[in-house]
CSV table of C-alpha atoms and ligand atoms in Angstrom, one decimal:
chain,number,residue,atom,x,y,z
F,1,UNK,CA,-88.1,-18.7,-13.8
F,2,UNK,CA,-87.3,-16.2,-16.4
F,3,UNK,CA,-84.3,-15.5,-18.9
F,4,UNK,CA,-83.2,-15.3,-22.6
F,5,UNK,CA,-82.6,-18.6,-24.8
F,6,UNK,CA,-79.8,-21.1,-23.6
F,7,UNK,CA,-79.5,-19.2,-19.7
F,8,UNK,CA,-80.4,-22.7,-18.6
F,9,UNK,CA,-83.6,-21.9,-17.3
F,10,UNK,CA,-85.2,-25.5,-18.6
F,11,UNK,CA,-82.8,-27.8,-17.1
F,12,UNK,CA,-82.6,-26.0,-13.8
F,13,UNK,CA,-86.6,-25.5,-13.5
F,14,UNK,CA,-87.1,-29.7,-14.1
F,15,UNK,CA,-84.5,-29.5,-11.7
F,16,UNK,CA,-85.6,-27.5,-9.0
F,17,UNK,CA,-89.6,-28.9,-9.3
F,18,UNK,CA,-88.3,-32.2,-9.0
F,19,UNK,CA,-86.3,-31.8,-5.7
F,20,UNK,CA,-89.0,-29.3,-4.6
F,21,UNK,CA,-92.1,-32.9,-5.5
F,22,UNK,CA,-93.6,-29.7,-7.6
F,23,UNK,CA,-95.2,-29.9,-10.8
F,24,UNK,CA,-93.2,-28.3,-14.0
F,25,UNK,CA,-94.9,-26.1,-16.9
F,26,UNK,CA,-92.9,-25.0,-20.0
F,27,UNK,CA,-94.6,-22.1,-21.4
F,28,UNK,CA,-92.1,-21.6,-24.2
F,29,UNK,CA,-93.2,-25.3,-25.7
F,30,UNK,CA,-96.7,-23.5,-25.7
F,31,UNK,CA,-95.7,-20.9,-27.8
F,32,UNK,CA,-93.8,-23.6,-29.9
F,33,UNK,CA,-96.9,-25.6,-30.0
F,34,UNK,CA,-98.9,-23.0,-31.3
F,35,UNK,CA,-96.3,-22.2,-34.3
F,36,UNK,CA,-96.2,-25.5,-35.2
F,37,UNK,CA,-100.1,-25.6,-35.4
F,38,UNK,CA,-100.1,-22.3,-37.1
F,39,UNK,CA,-97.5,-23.5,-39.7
F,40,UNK,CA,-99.3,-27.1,-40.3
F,41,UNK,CA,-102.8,-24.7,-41.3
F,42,UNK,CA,-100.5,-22.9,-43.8
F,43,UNK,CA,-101.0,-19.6,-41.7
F,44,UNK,CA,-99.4,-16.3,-43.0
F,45,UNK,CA,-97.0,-16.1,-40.3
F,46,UNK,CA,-96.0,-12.6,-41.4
F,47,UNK,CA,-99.5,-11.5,-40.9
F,48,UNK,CA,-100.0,-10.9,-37.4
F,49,UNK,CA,-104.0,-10.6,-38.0
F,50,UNK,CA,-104.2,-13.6,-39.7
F,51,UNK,CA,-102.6,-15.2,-37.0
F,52,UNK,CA,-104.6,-13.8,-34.3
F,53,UNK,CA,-107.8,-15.1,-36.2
F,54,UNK,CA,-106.9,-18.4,-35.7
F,55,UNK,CA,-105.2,-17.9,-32.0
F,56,UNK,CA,-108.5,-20.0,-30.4
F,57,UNK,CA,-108.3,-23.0,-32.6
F,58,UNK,CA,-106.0,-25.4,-31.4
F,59,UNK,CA,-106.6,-27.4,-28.4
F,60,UNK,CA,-103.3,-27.2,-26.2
F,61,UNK,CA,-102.5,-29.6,-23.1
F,62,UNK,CA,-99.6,-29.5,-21.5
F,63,UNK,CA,-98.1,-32.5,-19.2
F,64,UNK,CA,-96.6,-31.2,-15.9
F,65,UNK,CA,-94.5,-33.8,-14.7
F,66,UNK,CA,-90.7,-32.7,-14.2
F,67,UNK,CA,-89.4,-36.2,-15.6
F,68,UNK,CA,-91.4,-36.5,-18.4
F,69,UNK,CA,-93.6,-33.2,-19.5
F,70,UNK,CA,-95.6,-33.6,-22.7
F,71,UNK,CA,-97.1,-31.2,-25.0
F,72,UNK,CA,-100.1,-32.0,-27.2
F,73,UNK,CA,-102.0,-30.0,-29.9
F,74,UNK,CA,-104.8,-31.1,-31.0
F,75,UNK,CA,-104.1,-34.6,-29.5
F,76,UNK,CA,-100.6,-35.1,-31.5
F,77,UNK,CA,-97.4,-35.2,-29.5
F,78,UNK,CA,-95.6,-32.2,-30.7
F,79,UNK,CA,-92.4,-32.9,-28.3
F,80,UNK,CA,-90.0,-33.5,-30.8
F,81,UNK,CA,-91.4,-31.3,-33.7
F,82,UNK,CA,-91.7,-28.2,-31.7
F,83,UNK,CA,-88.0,-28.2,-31.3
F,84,UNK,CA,-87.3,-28.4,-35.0
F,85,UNK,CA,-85.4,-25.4,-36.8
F,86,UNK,CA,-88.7,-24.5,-38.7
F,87,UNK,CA,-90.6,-23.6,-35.8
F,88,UNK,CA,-88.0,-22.3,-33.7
F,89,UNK,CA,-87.6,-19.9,-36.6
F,90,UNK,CA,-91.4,-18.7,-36.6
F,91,UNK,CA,-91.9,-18.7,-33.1
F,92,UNK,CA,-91.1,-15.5,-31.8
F,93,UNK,CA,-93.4,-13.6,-34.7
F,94,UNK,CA,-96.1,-16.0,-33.1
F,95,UNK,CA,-95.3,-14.9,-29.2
F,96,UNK,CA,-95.6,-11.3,-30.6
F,97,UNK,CA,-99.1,-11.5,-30.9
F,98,UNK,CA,-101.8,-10.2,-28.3
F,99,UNK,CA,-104.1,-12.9,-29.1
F,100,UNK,CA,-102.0,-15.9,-28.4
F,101,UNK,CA,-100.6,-14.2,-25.8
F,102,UNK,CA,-103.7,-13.6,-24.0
F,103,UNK,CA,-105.2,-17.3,-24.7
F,104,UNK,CA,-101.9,-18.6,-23.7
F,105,UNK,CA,-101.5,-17.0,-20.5
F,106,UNK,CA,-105.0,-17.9,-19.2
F,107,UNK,CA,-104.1,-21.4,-19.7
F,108,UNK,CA,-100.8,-21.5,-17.9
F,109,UNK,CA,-102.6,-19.4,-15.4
F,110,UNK,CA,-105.4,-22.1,-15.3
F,111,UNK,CA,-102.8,-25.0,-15.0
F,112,UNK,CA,-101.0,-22.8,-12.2
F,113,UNK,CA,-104.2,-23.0,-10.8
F,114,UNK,CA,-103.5,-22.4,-6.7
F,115,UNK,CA,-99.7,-22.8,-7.2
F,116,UNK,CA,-97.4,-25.5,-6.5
F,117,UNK,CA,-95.2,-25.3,-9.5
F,118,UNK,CA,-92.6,-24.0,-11.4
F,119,UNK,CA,-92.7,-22.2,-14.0
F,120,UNK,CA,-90.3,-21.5,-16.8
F,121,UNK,CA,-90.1,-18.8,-19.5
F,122,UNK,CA,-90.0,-14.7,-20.7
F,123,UNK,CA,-93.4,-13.0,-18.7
F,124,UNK,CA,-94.2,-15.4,-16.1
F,125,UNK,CA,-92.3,-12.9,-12.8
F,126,UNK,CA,-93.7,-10.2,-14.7
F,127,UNK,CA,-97.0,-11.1,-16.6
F,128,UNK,CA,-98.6,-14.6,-16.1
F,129,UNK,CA,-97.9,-15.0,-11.8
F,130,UNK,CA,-96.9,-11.6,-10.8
F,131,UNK,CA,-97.7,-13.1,-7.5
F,132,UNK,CA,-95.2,-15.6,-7.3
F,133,UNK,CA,-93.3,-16.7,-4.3
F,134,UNK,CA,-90.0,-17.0,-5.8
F,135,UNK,CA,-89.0,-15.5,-8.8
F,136,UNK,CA,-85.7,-16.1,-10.5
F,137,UNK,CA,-84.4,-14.3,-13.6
F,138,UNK,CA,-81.7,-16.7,-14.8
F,139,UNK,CA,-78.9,-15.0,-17.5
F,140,UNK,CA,-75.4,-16.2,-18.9
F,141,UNK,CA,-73.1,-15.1,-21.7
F,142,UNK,CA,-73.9,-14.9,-25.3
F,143,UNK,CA,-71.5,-17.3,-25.7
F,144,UNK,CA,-72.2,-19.6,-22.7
F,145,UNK,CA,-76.1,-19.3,-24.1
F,146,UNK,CA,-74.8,-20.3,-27.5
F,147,UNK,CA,-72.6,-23.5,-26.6
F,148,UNK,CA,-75.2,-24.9,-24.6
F,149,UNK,CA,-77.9,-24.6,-27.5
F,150,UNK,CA,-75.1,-26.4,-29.8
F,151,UNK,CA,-74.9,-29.1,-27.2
F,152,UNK,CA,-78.7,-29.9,-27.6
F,153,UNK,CA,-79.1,-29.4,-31.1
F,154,UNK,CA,-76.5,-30.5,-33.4
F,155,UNK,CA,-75.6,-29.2,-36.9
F,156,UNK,CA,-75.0,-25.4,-36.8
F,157,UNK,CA,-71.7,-23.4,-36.1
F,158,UNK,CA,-71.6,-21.4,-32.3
F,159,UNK,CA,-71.0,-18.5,-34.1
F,160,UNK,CA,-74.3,-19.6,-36.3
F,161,UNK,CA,-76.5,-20.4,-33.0
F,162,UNK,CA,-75.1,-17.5,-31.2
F,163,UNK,CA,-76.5,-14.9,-34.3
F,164,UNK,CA,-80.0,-17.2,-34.2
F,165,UNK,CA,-80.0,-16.4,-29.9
F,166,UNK,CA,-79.2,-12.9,-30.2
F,167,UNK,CA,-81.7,-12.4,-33.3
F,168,UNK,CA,-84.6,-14.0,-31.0
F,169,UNK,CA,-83.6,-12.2,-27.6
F,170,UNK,CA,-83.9,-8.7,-29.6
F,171,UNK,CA,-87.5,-10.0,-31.1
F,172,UNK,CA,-88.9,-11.1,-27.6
F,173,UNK,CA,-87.2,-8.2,-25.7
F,174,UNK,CA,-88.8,-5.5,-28.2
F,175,UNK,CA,-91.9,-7.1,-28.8
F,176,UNK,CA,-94.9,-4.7,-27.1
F,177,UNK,CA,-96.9,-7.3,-25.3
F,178,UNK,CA,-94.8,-8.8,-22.5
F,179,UNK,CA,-91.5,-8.8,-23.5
F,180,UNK,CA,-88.7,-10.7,-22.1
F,181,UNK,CA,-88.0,-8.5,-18.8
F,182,UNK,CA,-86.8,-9.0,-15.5
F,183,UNK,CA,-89.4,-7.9,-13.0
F,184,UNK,CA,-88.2,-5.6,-10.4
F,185,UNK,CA,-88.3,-8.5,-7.5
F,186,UNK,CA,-86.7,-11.4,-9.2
F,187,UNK,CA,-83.3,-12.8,-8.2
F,188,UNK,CA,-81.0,-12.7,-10.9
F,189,UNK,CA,-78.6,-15.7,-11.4
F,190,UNK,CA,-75.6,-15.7,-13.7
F,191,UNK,CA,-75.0,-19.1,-14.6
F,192,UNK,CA,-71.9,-18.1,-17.1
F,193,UNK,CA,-69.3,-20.1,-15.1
F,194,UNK,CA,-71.8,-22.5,-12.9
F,195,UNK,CA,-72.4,-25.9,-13.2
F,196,UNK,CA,-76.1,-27.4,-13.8
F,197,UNK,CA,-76.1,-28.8,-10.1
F,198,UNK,CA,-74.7,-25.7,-8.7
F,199,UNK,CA,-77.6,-23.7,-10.1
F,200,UNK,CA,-79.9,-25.8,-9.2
F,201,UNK,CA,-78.5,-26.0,-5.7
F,202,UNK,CA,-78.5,-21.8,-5.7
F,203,UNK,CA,-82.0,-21.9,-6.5
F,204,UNK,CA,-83.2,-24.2,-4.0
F,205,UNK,CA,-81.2,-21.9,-1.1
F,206,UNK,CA,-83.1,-19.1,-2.5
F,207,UNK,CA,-86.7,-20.7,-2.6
F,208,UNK,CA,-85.8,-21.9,0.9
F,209,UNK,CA,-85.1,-18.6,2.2
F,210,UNK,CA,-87.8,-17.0,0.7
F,211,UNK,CA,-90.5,-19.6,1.8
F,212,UNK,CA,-88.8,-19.7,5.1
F,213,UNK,CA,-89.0,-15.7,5.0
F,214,UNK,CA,-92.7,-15.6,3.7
F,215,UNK,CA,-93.5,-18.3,6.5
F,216,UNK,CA,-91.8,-16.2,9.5
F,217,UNK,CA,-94.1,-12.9,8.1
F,218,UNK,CA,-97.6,-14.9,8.5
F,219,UNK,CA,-97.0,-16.4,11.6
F,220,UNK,CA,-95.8,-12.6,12.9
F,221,UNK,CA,-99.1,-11.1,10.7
F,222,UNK,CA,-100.7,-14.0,12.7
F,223,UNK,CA,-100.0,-13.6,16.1
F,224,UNK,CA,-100.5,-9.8,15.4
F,225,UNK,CA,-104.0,-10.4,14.5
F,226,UNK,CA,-104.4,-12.5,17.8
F,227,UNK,CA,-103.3,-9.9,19.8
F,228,UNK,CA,-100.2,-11.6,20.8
F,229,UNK,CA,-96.7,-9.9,22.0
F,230,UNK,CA,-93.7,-10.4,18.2
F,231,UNK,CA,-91.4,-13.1,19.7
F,232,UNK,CA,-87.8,-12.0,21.0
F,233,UNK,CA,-86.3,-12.4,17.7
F,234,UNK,CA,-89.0,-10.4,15.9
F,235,UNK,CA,-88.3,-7.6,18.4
F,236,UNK,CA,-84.9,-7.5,17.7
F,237,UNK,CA,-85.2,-7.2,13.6
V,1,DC,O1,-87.9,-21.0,-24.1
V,1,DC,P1,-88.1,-21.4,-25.6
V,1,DC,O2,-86.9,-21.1,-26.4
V,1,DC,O3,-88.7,-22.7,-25.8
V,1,DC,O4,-89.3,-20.3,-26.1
V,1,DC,C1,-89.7,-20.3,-27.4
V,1,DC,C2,-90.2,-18.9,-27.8
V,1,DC,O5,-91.4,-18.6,-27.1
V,1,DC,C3,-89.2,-17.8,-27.4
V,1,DC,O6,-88.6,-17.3,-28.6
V,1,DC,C4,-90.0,-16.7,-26.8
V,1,DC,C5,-91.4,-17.3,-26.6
V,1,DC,N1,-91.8,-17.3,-25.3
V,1,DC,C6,-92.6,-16.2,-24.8
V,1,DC,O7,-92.7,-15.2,-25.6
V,1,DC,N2,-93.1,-16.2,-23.6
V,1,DC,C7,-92.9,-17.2,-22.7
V,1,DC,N3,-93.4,-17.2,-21.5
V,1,DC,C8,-92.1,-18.3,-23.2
V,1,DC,C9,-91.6,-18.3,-24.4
């Protein structure tokens, strides 16, 4: 699950994984982690080499439970920090770099492991599970985007919020290593005028198809390989 700040994609993932009984792995509180790590070591954070230096250090661990997912860095709970204004600031010059980029996505891809999950964030249809079976690329109005974001975090105008999203959409959609992209077979959801249930419902009809889809083409690869006649319906497609 892919899209720009505020498109939803955080409620509807917990969502979906939790209908689905599949695990749930927020890579953006990764990225988030990291920056707060970076910014407690009094890193430059305008010095992407100093940065990528220190990429290896902390030790990450992410909790995949859709009703309660944790983050940890170096055995402190960063939930609530991470979401803070200072790091939210800082973390798309983090994201930018190759280094935590690379040690980042090995570890979601370790925690992906054999599948089983969603996954919500910028690369993952593109970079981190090009593989996957479903991939959705969720988007919604600047403004839709901005009210929601002012509806989690209080204190700032919509106009204030909706300057902050489109300042950190242009960093991560610009930035040279995985930027935020649709890949070429994602789904793309509006959720401008839906509902949180009505997304999540849309999503779940789409995963259903597709698994249903991806089913029907390995019992036909199957019975191809046996030497069998395709079914009626097979014919007929
Ligand atoms: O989804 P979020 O706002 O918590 O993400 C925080 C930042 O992390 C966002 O500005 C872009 C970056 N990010 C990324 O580069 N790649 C991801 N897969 C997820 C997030």
């Amino acid at each position: 699950m892919d899209g720009p700040s505020g498109s939803g994609k955080s409620s509807v993932s917990k969502g979906v994984a939790r209908a689905l009984g599949l695990r749930y792995l927020d890579t953006g509180a990764m990225y988030r982690a990291m920056t707060w790590w970076m910014l407690r070591e009094d890193v430059p954070l305008d010095d992407p080499a100093a940065i990528a230096a220190r990429a290896g250090e902390p030790v990450l661990v992410s909790g995949t439970d859709p009703a309660a997912p944790t983050i940890m860095v170096d055995d402190v709970d960063v939930s609530g920090p991470i979401r803070g204004p200072e790091v939210t600031g800082a973390v798309s010059a983090v994201a930018a770099v190759p280094a935590v980029r690379e040690r980042l996505v090995a570890l979601q891809r370790e925690i992906i492991g054999t599948g089983g999950i969603v996954v919500e964030g910028r690369d993952i249809g593109t970079a981190v599970a090009p593989d996957a079976q479903v991939k959705i690329y969720l988007t919604a109005s600047a403004e839709a985007r901005a009210q929601r974001r002012n509806a989690e975090v209080t204190g700032a105008t919509i106009a204030a919020t909706q300057a902050d999203l489109a300042r950190r959409d242009h960093l991560d959609s610009t930035r040279k290593t995985d930027p935020l992209a649709r890949a070429a077979d994602a789904i793309e959801l509006d959720t401008t005028s839906l509902g949180l249930g009505e997304v999540i419902e849309e999503v779940l009809r789409i995963a259903r198809k597709h698994t249903a889809d991806a089913d029907g083409d390995s019992a036909r690869q199957a019975r191809s390989r046996a030497g069998e006649p395709p079914t009626r319906s097979e014919t007929s497609e």
